[in-house]
Every structure is written in C-alpha cells, then in structure tokens.
Short mmCIF file of C-alpha atoms in Angstrom, two decimals:
data_model
loop_
_atom_site.label_atom_id
_atom_site.label_comp_id
_atom_site.label_asym_id
_atom_site.label_seq_id
_atom_site.Cartn_x
_atom_site.Cartn_y
_atom_site.Cartn_z
CA MET A 10 119.59 -165.00 201.49
CA ASN A 11 119.35 -168.08 203.71
CA LYS A 12 120.06 -171.27 201.84
CA ASN A 13 117.35 -173.88 201.36
CA LYS A 14 119.52 -176.94 201.86
CA PHE A 15 117.21 -179.19 199.85
CA LEU A 16 117.48 -177.07 196.69
CA GLU A 17 120.82 -175.34 197.08
CA VAL A 18 123.15 -177.71 198.89
CA ASN A 19 122.28 -181.05 197.29
CA ILE A 20 123.66 -179.79 193.97
CA PRO A 21 123.90 -182.64 191.48
CA LYS A 22 126.50 -183.49 188.88
CA ASN A 23 125.26 -182.51 185.39
CA LYS A 24 123.00 -179.79 186.79
CA ASN A 25 122.23 -178.23 183.39
CA PHE A 26 118.47 -178.41 182.82
CA PHE A 27 119.04 -180.35 179.61
CA TYR A 28 119.95 -183.35 181.75
CA TYR A 29 116.72 -183.00 183.72
CA LEU A 30 114.75 -182.83 180.48
CA PHE A 31 116.59 -185.89 179.18
CA GLY A 32 116.00 -187.72 182.46
CA SER A 33 112.29 -186.82 182.37
CA ILE A 34 111.97 -188.25 178.86
CA LEU A 35 113.62 -191.48 180.02
CA ILE A 36 111.19 -191.72 182.95
CA ILE A 37 108.24 -191.28 180.57
CA LEU A 38 109.63 -193.94 178.23
CA SER A 39 110.08 -196.34 181.14
CA ASN A 40 106.44 -195.77 182.07
CA PHE A 41 105.38 -196.69 178.54
CA LEU A 42 107.54 -199.81 178.84
CA GLY A 43 105.72 -200.73 182.03
CA GLN A 44 102.38 -200.41 180.21
CA ILE A 45 103.19 -203.27 177.82
CA PRO A 46 101.48 -205.93 180.02
CA LEU A 47 98.31 -203.80 180.12
CA LEU A 48 98.37 -203.35 176.34
CA LEU A 49 98.82 -207.09 175.84
CA PHE A 50 95.82 -207.84 178.06
CA ILE A 51 93.49 -205.42 176.29
CA ASN A 52 94.79 -206.12 172.78
CA ASN A 53 92.10 -208.69 171.99
CA GLN A 54 89.33 -206.42 173.27
CA ILE A 55 90.69 -203.19 171.78
CA SER A 56 87.39 -202.38 170.07
CA GLU A 57 85.67 -202.47 173.47
CA VAL A 58 88.14 -200.17 175.25
CA ASN A 59 86.89 -196.61 175.12
CA ASP A 60 88.15 -195.20 178.41
CA MET A 61 89.63 -196.17 181.76
CA SER A 62 86.33 -197.45 183.16
CA SER A 63 85.93 -199.89 180.27
CA ILE A 64 89.34 -201.39 181.13
CA PHE A 65 88.11 -202.09 184.68
CA ASN A 66 84.94 -203.67 183.26
CA ILE A 67 86.80 -205.89 180.77
CA LEU A 68 89.69 -207.08 182.92
CA GLY A 69 88.15 -206.86 186.38
CA LYS A 70 88.99 -204.29 189.01
CA ASN A 71 91.93 -205.98 190.73
CA LEU A 72 93.76 -207.06 187.58
CA SER A 73 93.17 -203.64 186.01
CA PHE A 74 94.38 -201.88 189.14
CA PHE A 75 97.54 -203.99 189.21
CA LEU A 76 98.27 -203.37 185.52
CA ILE A 77 97.71 -199.62 185.90
CA LEU A 78 100.05 -199.40 188.91
CA PHE A 79 102.76 -201.70 187.54
CA PRO A 80 104.29 -199.03 185.22
CA PHE A 81 105.03 -196.88 188.28
CA LEU A 82 107.22 -199.64 189.72
CA VAL A 83 109.14 -199.81 186.43
CA SER A 84 109.45 -196.01 186.38
CA PHE A 85 110.59 -195.90 190.01
CA ILE A 86 113.43 -198.33 189.30
CA SER A 87 114.34 -196.32 186.20
CA PHE A 88 114.25 -193.11 188.22
CA ILE A 89 116.78 -194.44 190.73
CA LEU A 90 119.10 -195.44 187.87
CA ILE A 91 118.67 -192.07 186.15
CA ILE A 92 119.55 -189.95 189.18
CA LYS A 93 122.52 -192.18 189.94
CA LEU A 94 123.97 -192.50 186.42
CA ILE A 95 123.14 -189.04 185.04
CA HIS A 96 123.27 -186.82 188.13
CA ASN A 97 125.38 -188.90 190.51
CA GLN A 98 122.75 -188.44 193.22
CA SER A 99 121.36 -190.85 195.76
CA LEU A 100 117.69 -191.24 196.59
CA THR A 101 118.40 -189.42 199.86
CA ASP A 102 119.59 -186.35 197.89
CA LEU A 103 116.18 -186.18 196.19
CA THR A 104 114.31 -186.82 199.43
CA THR A 105 115.69 -184.53 202.11
CA SER A 106 118.26 -181.99 203.22
CA ARG A 107 118.81 -184.10 206.33
CA LYS A 108 121.67 -186.59 206.57
CA ARG A 109 119.20 -189.47 206.44
CA ILE A 110 115.64 -189.89 205.26
CA ASP A 111 113.35 -189.12 208.19
CA TYR A 112 110.98 -192.09 208.13
CA LYS A 113 109.25 -190.80 211.25
CA ARG A 114 108.05 -187.83 209.21
CA ILE A 115 106.72 -190.15 206.50
CA ILE A 116 104.91 -192.39 208.99
CA PHE A 117 103.47 -189.51 211.01
CA SER A 118 102.19 -187.64 207.95
CA PHE A 119 100.73 -190.91 206.62
CA LEU A 120 98.82 -191.50 209.86
CA PHE A 121 97.78 -187.85 210.07
CA TRP A 122 96.34 -187.77 206.54
CA SER A 123 94.71 -191.18 206.94
CA SER A 124 92.84 -189.81 209.96
CA ILE A 125 91.70 -186.79 207.91
CA ILE A 126 90.34 -189.03 205.14
CA LEU A 127 88.59 -191.32 207.62
CA THR A 128 87.07 -188.34 209.45
CA LEU A 129 85.75 -186.78 206.24
CA PHE A 130 84.37 -190.12 205.07
CA LEU A 131 82.66 -190.74 208.41
CA ALA A 132 81.11 -187.26 208.31
CA GLY A 133 79.82 -187.84 204.79
CA TYR A 134 78.46 -191.25 205.71
CA LEU A 135 76.64 -189.95 208.81
CA ILE A 136 75.12 -187.09 206.82
CA ASN A 137 73.92 -189.30 203.96
CA PRO A 138 74.34 -193.04 204.61
CA LYS A 139 72.12 -193.89 201.62
CA GLY A 140 74.79 -192.46 199.34
CA TYR A 141 77.13 -195.35 200.15
CA ILE A 142 76.85 -199.08 199.54
CA LEU A 143 78.82 -201.67 201.48
CA ASN A 144 80.94 -203.50 198.92
CA PHE A 145 83.16 -205.62 201.18
CA LYS A 146 84.04 -209.04 199.71
CA LEU A 147 86.83 -210.74 201.61
CA LEU A 148 88.90 -212.37 198.85
CA PRO A 149 88.72 -209.48 196.34
CA PHE A 150 89.48 -207.03 199.15
CA LEU A 151 92.50 -209.01 200.35
CA THR A 152 93.80 -209.11 196.78
CA LEU A 153 93.27 -205.35 196.53
CA PHE A 154 94.98 -204.85 199.89
CA PHE A 155 98.17 -206.61 198.84
CA ILE A 156 98.25 -204.90 195.44
CA SER A 157 97.75 -201.53 197.13
CA ILE A 158 100.32 -201.82 199.92
CA ILE A 159 102.95 -203.03 197.45
CA PHE A 160 102.39 -200.73 194.48
CA ILE A 161 100.73 -197.51 195.71
CA PRO A 162 103.80 -196.45 197.74
CA PHE A 163 105.85 -196.64 194.52
CA GLN A 164 103.21 -194.73 192.55
CA ALA A 165 102.67 -191.94 195.08
CA SER A 166 106.35 -191.64 196.03
CA LEU A 167 107.43 -191.49 192.39
CA GLU A 168 105.16 -188.50 191.77
CA GLU A 169 106.66 -186.71 194.75
CA TYR A 170 110.22 -187.56 193.72
CA ILE A 171 109.62 -186.31 190.18
CA PHE A 172 107.76 -183.09 190.95
CA ARG A 173 108.88 -181.98 194.42
CA GLY A 174 112.34 -183.53 194.18
CA TYR A 175 113.76 -183.95 190.69
CA LEU A 176 112.01 -181.17 188.76
CA MET A 177 112.00 -178.68 191.64
CA GLN A 178 115.77 -179.04 191.95
CA GLY A 179 116.07 -178.91 188.16
CA PHE A 180 114.06 -175.70 187.79
CA PHE A 181 116.11 -174.18 190.58
CA GLN A 182 119.20 -174.58 188.37
CA ILE A 183 117.45 -172.32 185.82
CA PHE A 184 115.76 -169.70 187.98
CA LYS A 185 118.05 -169.60 191.03
CA ASN A 186 115.07 -168.93 193.29
CA ARG A 187 112.48 -171.06 195.05
CA PHE A 188 109.17 -169.53 194.00
CA LEU A 189 109.33 -170.19 190.26
CA PRO A 190 110.24 -173.88 190.68
CA LEU A 191 107.24 -174.10 193.04
CA VAL A 192 104.97 -172.51 190.43
CA PHE A 193 106.20 -174.56 187.48
CA THR A 194 106.11 -177.92 189.25
CA SER A 195 102.66 -177.22 190.72
CA PHE A 196 101.12 -176.37 187.35
CA ILE A 197 102.78 -179.30 185.60
CA PHE A 198 101.59 -181.63 188.38
CA GLY A 199 98.07 -180.23 188.08
CA PHE A 200 97.78 -180.36 184.31
CA LEU A 201 99.07 -183.93 184.12
CA HIS A 202 95.81 -184.86 185.87
CA TYR A 203 93.81 -183.37 182.98
CA PHE A 204 93.00 -186.82 181.57
CA ASN A 205 91.68 -188.16 184.87
CA PRO A 206 88.01 -189.21 184.70
CA GLU A 207 87.29 -186.75 187.52
CA VAL A 208 87.79 -183.90 185.04
CA GLU A 209 85.09 -185.27 182.75
CA LYS A 210 82.71 -185.68 185.69
CA LEU A 211 83.38 -182.43 187.57
CA GLY A 212 84.55 -180.17 184.74
CA LEU A 213 87.69 -178.10 184.33
CA GLY A 214 87.14 -176.50 187.73
CA ILE A 215 88.68 -179.58 189.34
CA MET A 216 91.99 -178.51 187.78
CA ILE A 217 92.10 -175.80 190.46
CA TYR A 218 92.17 -178.56 193.05
CA TYR A 219 94.98 -180.45 191.31
CA VAL A 220 97.15 -177.35 190.82
CA MET A 221 96.61 -176.16 194.38
CA THR A 222 97.43 -179.65 195.66
CA GLY A 223 100.72 -179.26 193.81
CA PHE A 224 101.28 -175.95 195.60
CA PHE A 225 100.32 -177.55 198.93
CA PHE A 226 102.90 -180.32 198.57
CA GLY A 227 105.47 -177.91 197.14
CA ILE A 228 105.13 -175.40 199.97
CA ILE A 229 105.59 -178.18 202.52
CA THR A 230 108.70 -179.32 200.64
CA LEU A 231 110.25 -175.84 200.74
CA LEU A 232 109.37 -175.17 204.37
CA ASP A 233 110.48 -178.59 205.63
CA GLU A 234 113.44 -178.82 203.21
CA GLY A 235 112.49 -182.33 202.13
CA ILE A 236 109.70 -184.40 200.66
CA GLU A 237 109.17 -186.87 203.51
CA ILE A 238 105.90 -185.23 204.59
CA PRO A 239 104.45 -184.99 201.05
CA ILE A 240 105.37 -188.63 200.46
CA GLY A 241 103.46 -189.69 203.58
CA LEU A 242 100.46 -187.53 202.70
CA HIS A 243 100.36 -188.72 199.10
CA ILE A 244 100.64 -192.42 199.95
CA ALA A 245 97.91 -192.07 202.60
CA ASN A 246 95.61 -190.24 200.20
CA ASN A 247 95.86 -192.87 197.47
CA LEU A 248 96.11 -195.96 199.67
CA VAL A 249 93.28 -195.23 202.10
CA THR A 250 91.01 -193.99 199.31
CA ALA A 251 91.65 -197.11 197.20
CA LEU A 252 90.85 -199.39 200.13
CA LEU A 253 88.02 -197.46 201.76
CA VAL A 254 85.78 -195.96 199.10
CA THR A 255 85.71 -195.43 195.34
CA ALA A 256 83.15 -194.33 192.78
CA ASP A 257 82.45 -195.22 189.17
CA TRP A 258 83.82 -191.85 187.98
CA THR A 259 87.18 -191.82 189.80
CA ALA A 260 90.64 -192.71 188.51
CA PHE A 261 90.86 -195.58 190.99
CA GLN A 262 87.98 -198.07 190.69
CA THR A 263 88.67 -200.81 193.17
CA GLU A 264 87.16 -203.58 195.28
CA SER A 265 86.95 -201.08 198.13
CA VAL A 266 84.93 -201.49 201.31
CA PHE A 267 82.37 -198.92 200.15
CA ILE A 268 81.16 -197.55 196.84
CA ASP A 269 80.15 -193.90 196.79
CA PHE A 270 77.02 -193.13 194.75
CA ASN A 271 76.72 -189.51 195.87
CA GLU A 272 76.71 -186.92 193.12
CA PRO A 273 80.02 -185.06 193.52
CA ASN A 274 79.97 -181.36 194.37
CA LEU A 275 82.95 -179.43 193.06
CA ILE A 276 82.41 -176.36 195.25
CA LYS A 277 82.18 -178.49 198.39
CA GLU A 278 85.41 -180.30 197.49
CA LEU A 279 87.27 -177.05 196.80
CA VAL A 280 86.07 -175.40 200.01
CA THR A 281 86.78 -178.49 202.13
CA TYR A 282 90.35 -178.91 200.96
CA LEU A 283 91.57 -175.52 199.72
CA ILE A 284 89.94 -173.36 202.39
CA LEU A 285 89.94 -175.69 205.39
CA VAL A 286 92.08 -178.84 205.23
CA TYR A 287 95.18 -177.58 203.40
CA PRO A 288 95.66 -174.33 205.39
CA LEU A 289 95.00 -176.04 208.73
CA THR A 290 97.42 -178.83 207.81
CA LEU A 291 100.13 -176.30 206.99
CA ILE A 292 99.58 -174.56 210.32
CA PHE A 293 99.64 -177.88 212.19
CA PHE A 294 102.91 -179.07 210.62
CA SER A 295 104.40 -175.61 211.02
CA LYS A 296 103.83 -175.81 214.77
CA LYS A 297 105.00 -179.41 215.03
CA TYR A 298 108.23 -178.97 213.06
CA LYS A 299 108.82 -175.30 213.99
CA TRP A 300 108.97 -173.94 210.45
CA LYS A 301 110.20 -170.37 210.31
CA SER A 302 111.00 -167.76 207.66
CA TRP A 303 108.09 -168.74 205.40
CA LYS A 304 108.55 -165.75 203.10
CA ILE A 305 112.25 -166.39 202.57
CA LYS A 306 111.85 -170.14 202.07
CA ILE A 307 108.98 -169.81 199.58
CA LEU A 308 109.43 -166.54 197.70
CA ASN A 309 113.18 -165.88 197.55
#
C-alpha cells in the first residue's frame, strides 16, 4: 500500500488517541475562554438574548461579529501550543506532507473559490435583482473589512487544522486506513454545524450539505496530501461571503455590500454545490496538481 505522507509519515509523539481526545478538550475549553468578552457584553441584556440574531441586534453587527470570531484566535493560539507540547509537532506537520507549507496552493485556491462565489452571486443577482438590497456604508464596511481579514483566516484555518489535520491524523492512529478517518471527520464537521441558524431556516436537509462539504475538503486533503487547498477554499468561502452578501437567517450577519432577501431553496443549494461545483472543482484540481491513485489514497 502506497503511503499517504500526510497521515503516515508525519507521525507525532504521543500518537495514542487519548492524547488527541485530551487535546480536543483543551481546544474546546480555550474556545469557551475566548467567549468571555462576548458573555460580558451580553450579560446586562441576558433576558433579551434568545438566539444568535438577537446578539447582532443588541450589540450591533460589527461588534458582534468581532466577539464571535475572537474565540477562534484564542483557540488557534492554544492549538499551536497543544500540538507542540503534547505531540511535539509543528504547524507544518499538521498542514502538509511537503517540506514547507505551499502558500501558492493556499492563494490559488482562495482566488479560485472567490471567483466561484462571485460568479454564483452575479448569476443570482442577474436572475432576480429585486431579491438583493445594496447595503454598502463606507465606515461600517471598512470596520467589517478589517475584522474579517484579521480574524476569518484564523477561524477558517482552525477548522481545517482540527478536522482535516489534527483529527484525521488522530483517527488514522486508530483505524490504520484513510477512509474511516475521512468518514468520521466529515460527519463530526457536519454535525457541529447543527446549531447554525441555517438549519432552523432550511431544515435538517442542510446537514447533507455540511457533511458532504466535510467529505469534499477531506478528499482534497487525502489526494493532495495536505490541507493547503482546503484552507484557501474555506477562508475564501467565509471571507468573501461575509463581505459580499449576508441574510438575516445566516450564521454571519454583517455590514456586507448586499443583503439577500431571497427565500432560500435547499434543493437548489444541494444541486449547485454537491452535483456541480464540488465534483467539477475536484476534477479541476486533479488536473492542475496531477492527482493519481484516487482509490488507494481515499479508500485504503
């Protein structure tokens, strides 16, 4: 069986899964620690806070957005300390099988996915321009811009490091194959989005999208033997969406350029991404980076 260098060569110290479980608990605790500023801000209005949208209404969109993203910075710093002190690994070990992190892959995938989002938005706008309202206000947008470019890379990257890096390598220590770590991390990634407001709006069917997005990122990780591409895709998805267009039912409610008032269509979203965008993206990157031996890299 050909080795997947990302899973099988970057073997950490303390590779027993107990250490990964312990590390995961510490990451969760650090996230709670990072939420203290948010809790302090809403403490006086606790009777008015019923859900995420009420936080945005009470504190304002930019302050709320900053306070929601801040815990990810705390968790990211904790994550670096955890992998170093518990597993004796560097961030590079959790990023790639290559000698150095390939920033060109991150930048290219970021630009690629940004173009996809912009194309889909433009198509939707041309089809139904009345479904969007121009919301651009210079000062609030500039504040949002700086919050986003500083904190969203930490938030999106941390999710990739935890699921496609840390836990995928951890599950490999248990199962000694690649497919089961892919399955476990994809379902965990998907179900952690259960409390997103999108689930309440679109129903449990949206969980299919979240789980399959986990598979999409995971398959790329196994084929490319690193998480540089998923990091770029994930940052682009969250950053461009936060800046370009949001709706009153999404997890991110920001001072974006546009507000989307269209009624969401679950089937359209699933077909667009799961049937068209994700498969075509895999084919595109496969050609660009000359991925081979798909069956061995994913199933063995």
